[in-house]
Amino acid sequence: MAHSYDGRTTPRTTPTRLGREVNGGATVVEGSMTQGAGQGPVVRTATLRDFRVPPYAQVPVQSHTQDPIHSGHPGNAFPEGEPPEGYTPTARDLPVISRGGPGDTVQIHVDPDDAPAPDGRGPLYVVGDVHGYLDELVAALAAKGLIDADGHWAAGNARLWFLGDFTDRGPDGIGVIDLVMRLSAEAAAAGGYCKALMGNHELLLIGAKRFGDTPVNSGAGTATFQAAWLLNGGQKTDMDRLQEVHLQWMARLDAIVEEDSHLLLHSDTTAYLDYGSTIADVNDTVHAVLTRGDADECWDLFRKFTKRFAFRDEGGPEAVRELLSAYGGRRIVHGHSPIPYLLGEVGTEDGEDGERPVVEGPHVYADGLAIAMDGGVTMAGKLLVQQLPLTD
């Protein structure tokens, strides 16, 4: 039996288990995690980074209403005030910090450098963790002029990178993926590009789909991708709408890239060094792990990409320099760890006392070597879209 993928036919194969034993493991960490394994061979080609788009994702999906106000919404958005049936409201379910008296806020002011992009290329933008908040993503992209009122690419030769974590917690993770896939095709046609990195929630969703309740080795005992996915905001509506094309797209995402001297990655961890000494090595190794389809090996990858806070505190700058020395670049730009976590003590989410922080932009830290882009949309924060480079 064959599966059609963007007009091409790819033979379906059964994943082989190599029997490799992976030691270590950890308990599930709050916040972000990611995927499992691909099913079938993943072939690196010259066109891979163009992110082939299925026909259904190339045009906006009409709303589930005849109301013209809601028609033409990009992605698979649901009408305002009507979450999808079966949606588990985990939105804003993470704790937020309490930093003092009422009205205390976290203000981070950074502006893009006006210097032109090298080689005449268009401006460079990055997007932090989306976690299924499609409406917030559409609003943030429109505010930067990257899409028009109909949700189509409007930024010409601009370059746009998503830092991973498209699904879980929010109501429409599959709609987010569909939008990013469609924008990648539209941006390429306009002379720019829209690309994405692999976050730990991509690994988590792939693992939940591919392995389900298959036990995996964990330092904390037996675990499963299915249980971890549910614990970390996995949505039944996303799983029900998940198609092979989404799985293939996620499994092909790179883990790390360099753009204009910015080292872009999802997680604030040095665990990338476990997978290679160059950017190409890391990406090839990650893709190979997913292609082999060994549940234990994929869990170990997911576990490592879930680590966080390596760039914070006293040893943070040195950890950043270690990655920059290996992979190049002058600054790291990452998502994964919400900015409120990086800025202070985590408190409760009650919010009754008005003490929630307000995140207005990226957080520059680690002696100015790291830029955090997860504005904490899942914890009443902000979905960040930022032009690079920054002047701070």
Short mmCIF file of C-alpha atoms in Angstrom, two decimals:
data_model
loop_
_atom_site.label_atom_id
_atom_site.label_comp_id
_atom_site.label_asym_id
_atom_site.label_seq_id
_atom_site.Cartn_x
_atom_site.Cartn_y
_atom_site.Cartn_z
CA MET A 1 0.00 0.00 0.00
CA ALA A 2 1.34 3.46 -0.86
CA HIS A 3 0.66 6.86 0.65
CA SER A 4 0.46 9.98 -1.45
CA TYR A 5 2.59 12.88 -0.22
CA ASP A 6 2.19 16.12 -2.12
CA GLY A 7 1.69 14.43 -5.43
CA ARG A 8 4.38 11.84 -4.82
CA THR A 9 4.03 8.22 -3.85
CA THR A 10 6.09 6.88 -1.00
CA PRO A 11 6.08 3.18 -0.08
CA ARG A 12 5.01 2.52 3.45
CA THR A 13 7.41 0.39 5.43
CA THR A 14 7.34 -1.13 8.85
CA PRO A 15 9.81 0.48 11.24
CA THR A 16 12.58 -1.84 12.37
CA ARG A 17 13.72 -2.04 15.95
CA LEU A 18 17.46 -2.12 16.21
CA GLY A 19 17.43 -3.40 19.77
CA ARG A 20 19.74 -0.63 20.87
CA GLU A 21 19.56 -0.06 24.62
CA VAL A 22 19.55 3.57 25.62
CA ASN A 23 20.40 4.20 29.24
CA GLY A 24 19.27 7.13 31.28
CA GLY A 25 15.97 8.92 31.25
CA ALA A 26 14.16 11.41 33.38
CA THR A 27 10.79 12.22 34.73
CA VAL A 28 8.50 14.28 32.54
CA VAL A 29 9.37 17.97 32.80
CA GLU A 30 6.68 20.61 32.85
CA GLY A 31 6.37 22.66 29.76
CA SER A 32 7.76 21.33 26.54
CA MET A 33 8.60 17.89 25.28
CA THR A 34 8.66 16.45 21.86
CA GLN A 35 8.34 13.64 19.51
CA GLY A 36 8.90 10.02 18.75
CA ALA A 37 9.82 8.33 15.51
CA GLY A 38 9.14 8.42 11.82
CA GLN A 39 7.58 5.47 10.07
CA GLY A 40 9.34 4.68 6.85
CA PRO A 41 12.61 6.02 5.43
CA VAL A 42 13.36 9.72 5.50
CA VAL A 43 15.48 10.76 2.53
CA ARG A 44 17.45 14.00 2.61
CA THR A 45 17.08 15.76 -0.76
CA ALA A 46 17.91 19.12 -2.20
CA THR A 47 14.25 20.12 -2.01
CA LEU A 48 13.69 18.88 1.52
CA ARG A 49 13.93 22.29 3.12
CA ASP A 50 11.16 23.61 0.87
CA PHE A 51 8.71 21.66 3.04
CA ARG A 52 6.47 20.07 0.41
CA VAL A 53 2.89 21.08 1.06
CA PRO A 54 -0.21 18.93 0.59
CA PRO A 55 -2.86 20.48 -1.68
CA TYR A 56 -5.41 20.88 1.12
CA ALA A 57 -2.99 23.06 3.10
CA GLN A 58 -2.30 25.48 0.26
CA VAL A 59 -5.52 27.46 0.69
CA PRO A 60 -7.26 28.71 3.82
CA VAL A 61 -9.73 26.26 5.30
CA GLN A 62 -13.20 27.74 5.56
CA SER A 63 -14.68 28.19 8.99
CA HIS A 64 -17.37 25.84 10.31
CA THR A 65 -19.93 28.61 9.89
CA GLN A 66 -21.54 30.48 7.04
CA ASP A 67 -20.99 33.75 8.86
CA PRO A 68 -18.91 35.84 6.40
CA ILE A 69 -17.09 37.41 9.33
CA HIS A 70 -15.46 34.07 10.08
CA SER A 71 -15.00 32.80 6.54
CA GLY A 72 -11.54 32.46 5.04
CA HIS A 73 -9.70 32.05 8.34
CA PRO A 74 -6.26 30.55 7.67
CA GLY A 75 -5.53 27.11 8.99
CA ASN A 76 -8.29 25.12 10.63
CA ALA A 77 -9.45 27.76 13.08
CA PHE A 78 -12.79 27.31 14.77
CA PRO A 79 -15.36 30.09 15.12
CA GLU A 80 -14.75 32.49 17.95
CA GLY A 81 -16.19 31.18 21.19
CA GLU A 82 -16.68 27.67 19.80
CA PRO A 83 -13.73 25.45 20.74
CA PRO A 84 -13.60 22.10 18.95
CA GLU A 85 -15.60 19.26 20.41
CA GLY A 86 -13.45 17.25 22.79
CA TYR A 87 -10.97 20.07 23.40
CA THR A 88 -9.40 19.78 26.85
CA PRO A 89 -8.98 23.33 28.18
CA THR A 90 -5.36 23.20 29.25
CA ALA A 91 -4.81 26.71 27.95
CA ARG A 92 -2.96 28.89 30.43
CA ASP A 93 -2.57 25.86 32.67
CA LEU A 94 1.07 26.48 33.53
CA PRO A 95 2.03 28.39 36.67
CA VAL A 96 3.14 31.97 36.22
CA ILE A 97 5.53 33.95 38.33
CA SER A 98 4.61 36.38 41.06
CA ARG A 99 7.19 39.13 41.30
CA GLY A 100 5.94 41.47 43.98
CA GLY A 101 3.01 43.79 44.35
CA PRO A 102 0.07 44.27 42.01
CA GLY A 103 1.02 45.75 38.69
CA ASP A 104 4.59 44.45 38.79
CA THR A 105 5.52 43.58 35.22
CA VAL A 106 8.38 42.18 33.23
CA GLN A 107 9.21 44.67 30.51
CA ILE A 108 11.77 43.69 27.88
CA HIS A 109 12.50 46.36 25.30
CA VAL A 110 14.43 45.27 22.22
CA ASP A 111 14.39 46.75 18.76
CA PRO A 112 15.50 45.28 15.45
CA ASP A 113 18.75 46.53 14.01
CA ASP A 114 18.17 48.64 10.91
CA ALA A 115 21.21 47.16 9.16
CA PRO A 116 20.27 45.46 5.87
CA ALA A 117 20.38 41.69 5.65
CA PRO A 118 23.55 40.25 4.10
CA ASP A 119 23.67 39.53 0.35
CA GLY A 120 20.49 41.51 -0.27
CA ARG A 121 18.27 38.91 1.39
CA GLY A 122 15.02 39.92 3.02
CA PRO A 123 14.65 40.67 6.74
CA LEU A 124 14.87 37.76 9.19
CA TYR A 125 12.07 36.99 11.66
CA VAL A 126 11.69 34.32 14.32
CA VAL A 127 8.56 33.02 16.04
CA GLY A 128 8.45 31.56 19.54
CA ASP A 129 6.40 28.62 20.81
CA VAL A 130 2.84 28.60 19.45
CA HIS A 131 1.30 25.58 21.24
CA GLY A 132 -1.93 25.48 19.28
CA TYR A 133 -2.86 29.15 19.68
CA LEU A 134 -3.71 29.74 16.03
CA ASP A 135 -5.66 32.97 16.51
CA GLU A 136 -2.79 34.51 18.48
CA LEU A 137 -0.32 33.41 15.80
CA VAL A 138 -2.37 34.92 12.98
CA ALA A 139 -2.67 38.20 14.89
CA ALA A 140 1.07 38.31 15.66
CA LEU A 141 2.10 37.59 12.06
CA ALA A 142 -0.33 40.19 10.74
CA ALA A 143 0.96 42.79 13.20
CA LYS A 144 4.45 42.37 11.71
CA GLY A 145 3.13 42.60 8.15
CA LEU A 146 4.10 39.01 7.35
CA ILE A 147 0.58 37.98 6.32
CA ASP A 148 -2.37 39.93 4.96
CA ALA A 149 -5.94 40.15 6.23
CA ASP A 150 -6.78 36.88 4.48
CA GLY A 151 -3.89 35.04 6.08
CA HIS A 152 -1.69 34.88 2.96
CA TRP A 153 2.05 35.59 2.82
CA ALA A 154 2.57 39.34 2.38
CA ALA A 155 6.26 39.78 3.21
CA GLY A 156 7.92 39.27 -0.17
CA ASN A 157 11.48 38.00 0.26
CA ALA A 158 11.39 38.05 4.07
CA ARG A 159 12.73 35.03 5.93
CA LEU A 160 10.68 33.51 8.74
CA TRP A 161 11.78 30.78 11.14
CA PHE A 162 9.52 29.04 13.65
CA LEU A 163 11.40 27.72 16.67
CA GLY A 164 9.17 24.68 17.22
CA ASP A 165 6.36 23.52 19.52
CA PHE A 166 3.31 23.97 17.30
CA THR A 167 0.86 21.75 19.17
CA ASP A 168 -0.46 20.76 22.62
CA ARG A 169 -2.14 22.88 25.32
CA GLY A 170 -3.86 25.22 22.85
CA PRO A 171 -7.02 24.45 20.86
CA ASP A 172 -5.73 24.10 17.27
CA GLY A 173 -2.27 22.62 16.89
CA ILE A 174 -3.02 20.97 13.55
CA GLY A 175 -4.36 24.28 12.26
CA VAL A 176 -1.05 25.87 13.22
CA ILE A 177 0.91 23.23 11.33
CA ASP A 178 -1.33 23.59 8.27
CA LEU A 179 -0.83 27.35 8.29
CA VAL A 180 2.96 27.07 8.53
CA MET A 181 3.02 24.50 5.72
CA ARG A 182 0.92 26.71 3.47
CA LEU A 183 2.93 29.85 4.24
CA SER A 184 6.13 28.00 3.37
CA ALA A 185 4.82 27.46 -0.16
CA GLU A 186 3.54 31.02 -0.50
CA ALA A 187 6.77 32.55 0.83
CA ALA A 188 8.89 30.48 -1.55
CA ALA A 189 6.78 31.67 -4.49
CA ALA A 190 7.35 35.27 -3.40
CA GLY A 191 11.12 34.91 -3.12
CA GLY A 192 11.30 34.50 0.64
CA TYR A 193 10.87 31.52 2.89
CA CYS A 194 9.03 30.24 5.92
CA LYS A 195 10.75 27.37 7.72
CA ALA A 196 10.54 25.59 11.04
CA LEU A 197 12.67 23.82 13.63
CA MET A 198 11.83 20.70 15.58
CA GLY A 199 10.65 21.27 19.12
CA ASN A 200 10.21 18.68 21.81
CA HIS A 201 6.41 18.76 21.39
CA GLU A 202 6.82 17.68 17.78
CA LEU A 203 8.79 14.70 19.08
CA LEU A 204 6.10 14.08 21.66
CA LEU A 205 3.22 14.08 19.19
CA ILE A 206 5.05 11.83 16.74
CA GLY A 207 5.91 9.47 19.57
CA ALA A 208 2.34 9.37 20.84
CA LYS A 209 1.10 8.52 17.34
CA ARG A 210 3.83 6.04 16.40
CA PHE A 211 4.33 4.26 19.73
CA GLY A 212 1.21 4.96 21.80
CA ASP A 213 1.36 2.93 25.03
CA THR A 214 4.53 1.02 24.12
CA PRO A 215 6.72 1.03 27.27
CA VAL A 216 10.03 2.83 26.95
CA ASN A 217 13.10 2.80 29.16
CA SER A 218 13.24 5.73 31.55
CA GLY A 219 15.47 6.50 34.47
CA ALA A 220 12.30 7.14 36.46
CA GLY A 221 10.81 3.77 35.55
CA THR A 222 8.51 2.68 32.76
CA ALA A 223 7.02 5.48 30.68
CA THR A 224 5.05 5.81 27.45
CA PHE A 225 4.79 8.53 24.84
CA GLN A 226 1.01 8.44 25.10
CA ALA A 227 1.03 9.18 28.83
CA ALA A 228 3.65 11.93 28.43
CA TRP A 229 1.69 13.52 25.60
CA LEU A 230 -1.53 13.61 27.64
CA LEU A 231 0.31 14.92 30.69
CA ASN A 232 1.75 17.76 28.65
CA GLY A 233 -1.43 19.09 27.12
CA GLY A 234 -1.98 16.66 24.26
CA GLN A 235 -5.33 17.31 22.58
CA LYS A 236 -7.63 14.60 21.27
CA THR A 237 -8.78 16.97 18.53
CA ASP A 238 -5.19 17.26 17.27
CA MET A 239 -4.68 13.49 17.32
CA ASP A 240 -7.96 12.91 15.49
CA ARG A 241 -6.95 15.32 12.70
CA LEU A 242 -3.30 14.27 12.54
CA GLN A 243 -2.44 12.90 9.09
CA GLU A 244 0.57 11.13 7.66
CA VAL A 245 1.60 14.32 5.86
CA HIS A 246 1.83 16.12 9.22
CA LEU A 247 3.96 13.32 10.66
CA GLN A 248 6.29 13.32 7.66
CA TRP A 249 6.62 17.10 7.80
CA MET A 250 7.46 17.10 11.51
CA ALA A 251 9.95 14.22 11.18
CA ARG A 252 11.86 16.15 8.48
CA LEU A 253 12.32 19.33 10.49
CA ASP A 254 15.88 20.29 11.33
CA ALA A 255 16.91 20.66 14.95
CA ILE A 256 19.40 23.50 14.57
CA VAL A 257 20.38 26.10 11.94
CA GLU A 258 22.47 29.24 11.64
CA GLU A 259 21.06 32.38 10.06
CA ASP A 260 22.92 35.69 9.88
CA SER A 261 25.19 34.68 12.78
CA HIS A 262 22.20 33.62 14.88
CA LEU A 263 22.23 30.01 16.04
CA LEU A 264 18.57 29.02 16.04
CA LEU A 265 17.38 26.06 18.12
CA HIS A 266 14.33 25.13 20.14
CA SER A 267 15.59 24.08 23.56
CA ASP A 268 17.90 25.96 25.90
CA THR A 269 20.09 22.91 26.47
CA THR A 270 23.55 21.70 25.49
CA ALA A 271 22.11 18.25 24.69
CA TYR A 272 22.45 19.03 20.97
CA LEU A 273 26.16 18.28 21.42
CA ASP A 274 25.25 14.64 22.07
CA TYR A 275 24.10 14.34 18.45
CA GLY A 276 27.00 15.81 16.51
CA SER A 277 29.85 18.30 16.36
CA THR A 278 28.44 20.21 13.37
CA ILE A 279 24.98 21.49 12.47
CA ALA A 280 24.72 19.01 9.60
CA ASP A 281 25.73 16.14 11.87
CA VAL A 282 23.11 17.03 14.47
CA ASN A 283 20.31 17.27 11.94
CA ASP A 284 21.32 14.08 10.14
CA THR A 285 21.59 12.17 13.42
CA VAL A 286 18.19 13.35 14.64
CA HIS A 287 16.57 12.40 11.34
CA ALA A 288 18.29 8.99 11.48
CA VAL A 289 16.91 8.35 14.96
CA LEU A 290 13.40 9.11 13.81
CA THR A 291 13.82 7.00 10.69
CA ARG A 292 14.98 3.93 12.62
CA GLY A 293 11.81 4.03 14.68
CA ASP A 294 13.20 2.56 17.90
CA ALA A 295 10.94 3.67 20.74
CA ASP A 296 13.67 3.76 23.38
CA GLU A 297 16.03 5.72 21.16
CA CYS A 298 13.30 8.20 20.27
CA TRP A 299 12.37 8.61 23.93
CA ASP A 300 15.99 9.42 24.75
CA LEU A 301 15.97 12.09 22.03
CA PHE A 302 12.73 13.51 23.38
CA ARG A 303 14.03 13.44 26.95
CA LYS A 304 17.18 15.34 26.02
CA PHE A 305 15.32 17.96 23.99
CA THR A 306 13.06 18.55 26.98
CA LYS A 307 15.95 19.73 29.16
CA ARG A 308 16.06 23.46 29.87
CA PHE A 309 17.76 26.37 31.67
CA ALA A 310 21.32 25.53 30.54
CA PHE A 311 21.94 29.18 29.66
CA ARG A 312 20.57 30.63 32.87
CA ASP A 313 22.40 31.41 36.09
CA GLU A 314 26.15 31.49 36.68
CA GLY A 315 27.26 28.88 34.16
CA GLY A 316 24.88 30.04 31.44
CA PRO A 317 27.22 32.18 29.33
CA GLU A 318 29.81 29.40 29.19
CA ALA A 319 27.16 26.89 28.07
CA VAL A 320 26.14 29.26 25.27
CA ARG A 321 29.75 29.73 24.22
CA GLU A 322 30.20 25.96 24.07
CA LEU A 323 27.39 25.65 21.55
CA LEU A 324 28.51 28.70 19.55
CA SER A 325 32.05 27.34 19.41
CA ALA A 326 30.80 24.02 18.02
CA TYR A 327 28.15 25.24 15.60
CA GLY A 328 28.99 28.85 14.80
CA GLY A 329 27.10 32.09 15.27
CA ARG A 330 27.41 34.97 17.68
CA ARG A 331 24.12 34.56 19.53
CA ILE A 332 21.71 31.76 20.32
CA VAL A 333 17.99 32.30 19.74
CA HIS A 334 15.73 29.71 21.38
CA GLY A 335 12.21 28.94 22.54
CA HIS A 336 11.11 26.17 24.94
CA SER A 337 11.52 27.85 28.34
CA PRO A 338 8.88 30.56 28.92
CA ILE A 339 10.44 33.92 29.66
CA PRO A 340 8.61 34.20 33.02
CA TYR A 341 10.44 31.04 34.14
CA LEU A 342 13.76 32.59 33.16
CA LEU A 343 13.08 35.81 35.05
CA GLY A 344 12.00 34.79 38.51
CA GLU A 345 10.35 32.41 40.90
CA VAL A 346 7.36 30.48 39.66
CA GLY A 347 4.19 31.10 41.63
CA THR A 348 0.55 30.18 41.24
CA GLU A 349 -1.78 30.95 38.39
CA ASP A 350 -4.66 32.38 40.42
CA GLY A 351 -4.29 35.76 38.77
CA GLU A 352 -6.86 37.30 41.12
CA ASP A 353 -4.32 39.65 42.63
CA GLY A 354 -3.19 41.17 39.35
CA GLU A 355 0.40 40.02 39.82
CA ARG A 356 0.83 38.25 36.51
CA PRO A 357 3.89 39.37 34.58
CA VAL A 358 3.57 41.13 31.25
CA VAL A 359 6.06 40.00 28.61
CA GLU A 360 6.38 42.50 25.79
CA GLY A 361 9.30 41.07 23.85
CA PRO A 362 12.26 38.67 23.78
CA HIS A 363 14.54 38.25 26.79
CA VAL A 364 18.26 38.85 26.17
CA TYR A 365 20.45 37.18 28.80
CA ALA A 366 23.62 35.09 29.39
CA ASP A 367 25.90 38.10 28.95
CA GLY A 368 23.87 39.10 25.89
CA LEU A 369 24.65 35.82 24.12
CA ALA A 370 21.16 34.26 24.31
CA ILE A 371 17.73 35.46 23.22
CA ALA A 372 14.66 33.70 24.65
CA MET A 373 11.58 33.77 22.40
CA ASP A 374 8.94 31.79 24.33
CA GLY A 375 6.67 34.58 25.57
CA GLY A 376 4.54 32.15 27.57
CA VAL A 377 1.36 32.12 25.48
CA THR A 378 0.24 29.06 27.48
CA MET A 379 0.52 31.01 30.73
CA ALA A 380 -1.30 34.20 29.81
CA GLY A 381 1.80 35.58 28.16
CA LYS A 382 2.47 36.71 24.60
CA LEU A 383 3.18 34.89 21.34
CA LEU A 384 6.35 36.53 20.12
CA VAL A 385 7.29 37.32 16.51
CA GLN A 386 10.56 39.26 16.34
CA GLN A 387 12.79 40.65 13.63
CA LEU A 388 16.53 39.93 14.01
CA PRO A 389 19.09 41.16 14.77
CA LEU A 390 18.24 42.96 17.97
CA THR A 391 19.79 46.04 19.47
CA ASP A 392 19.57 45.99 23.25
#
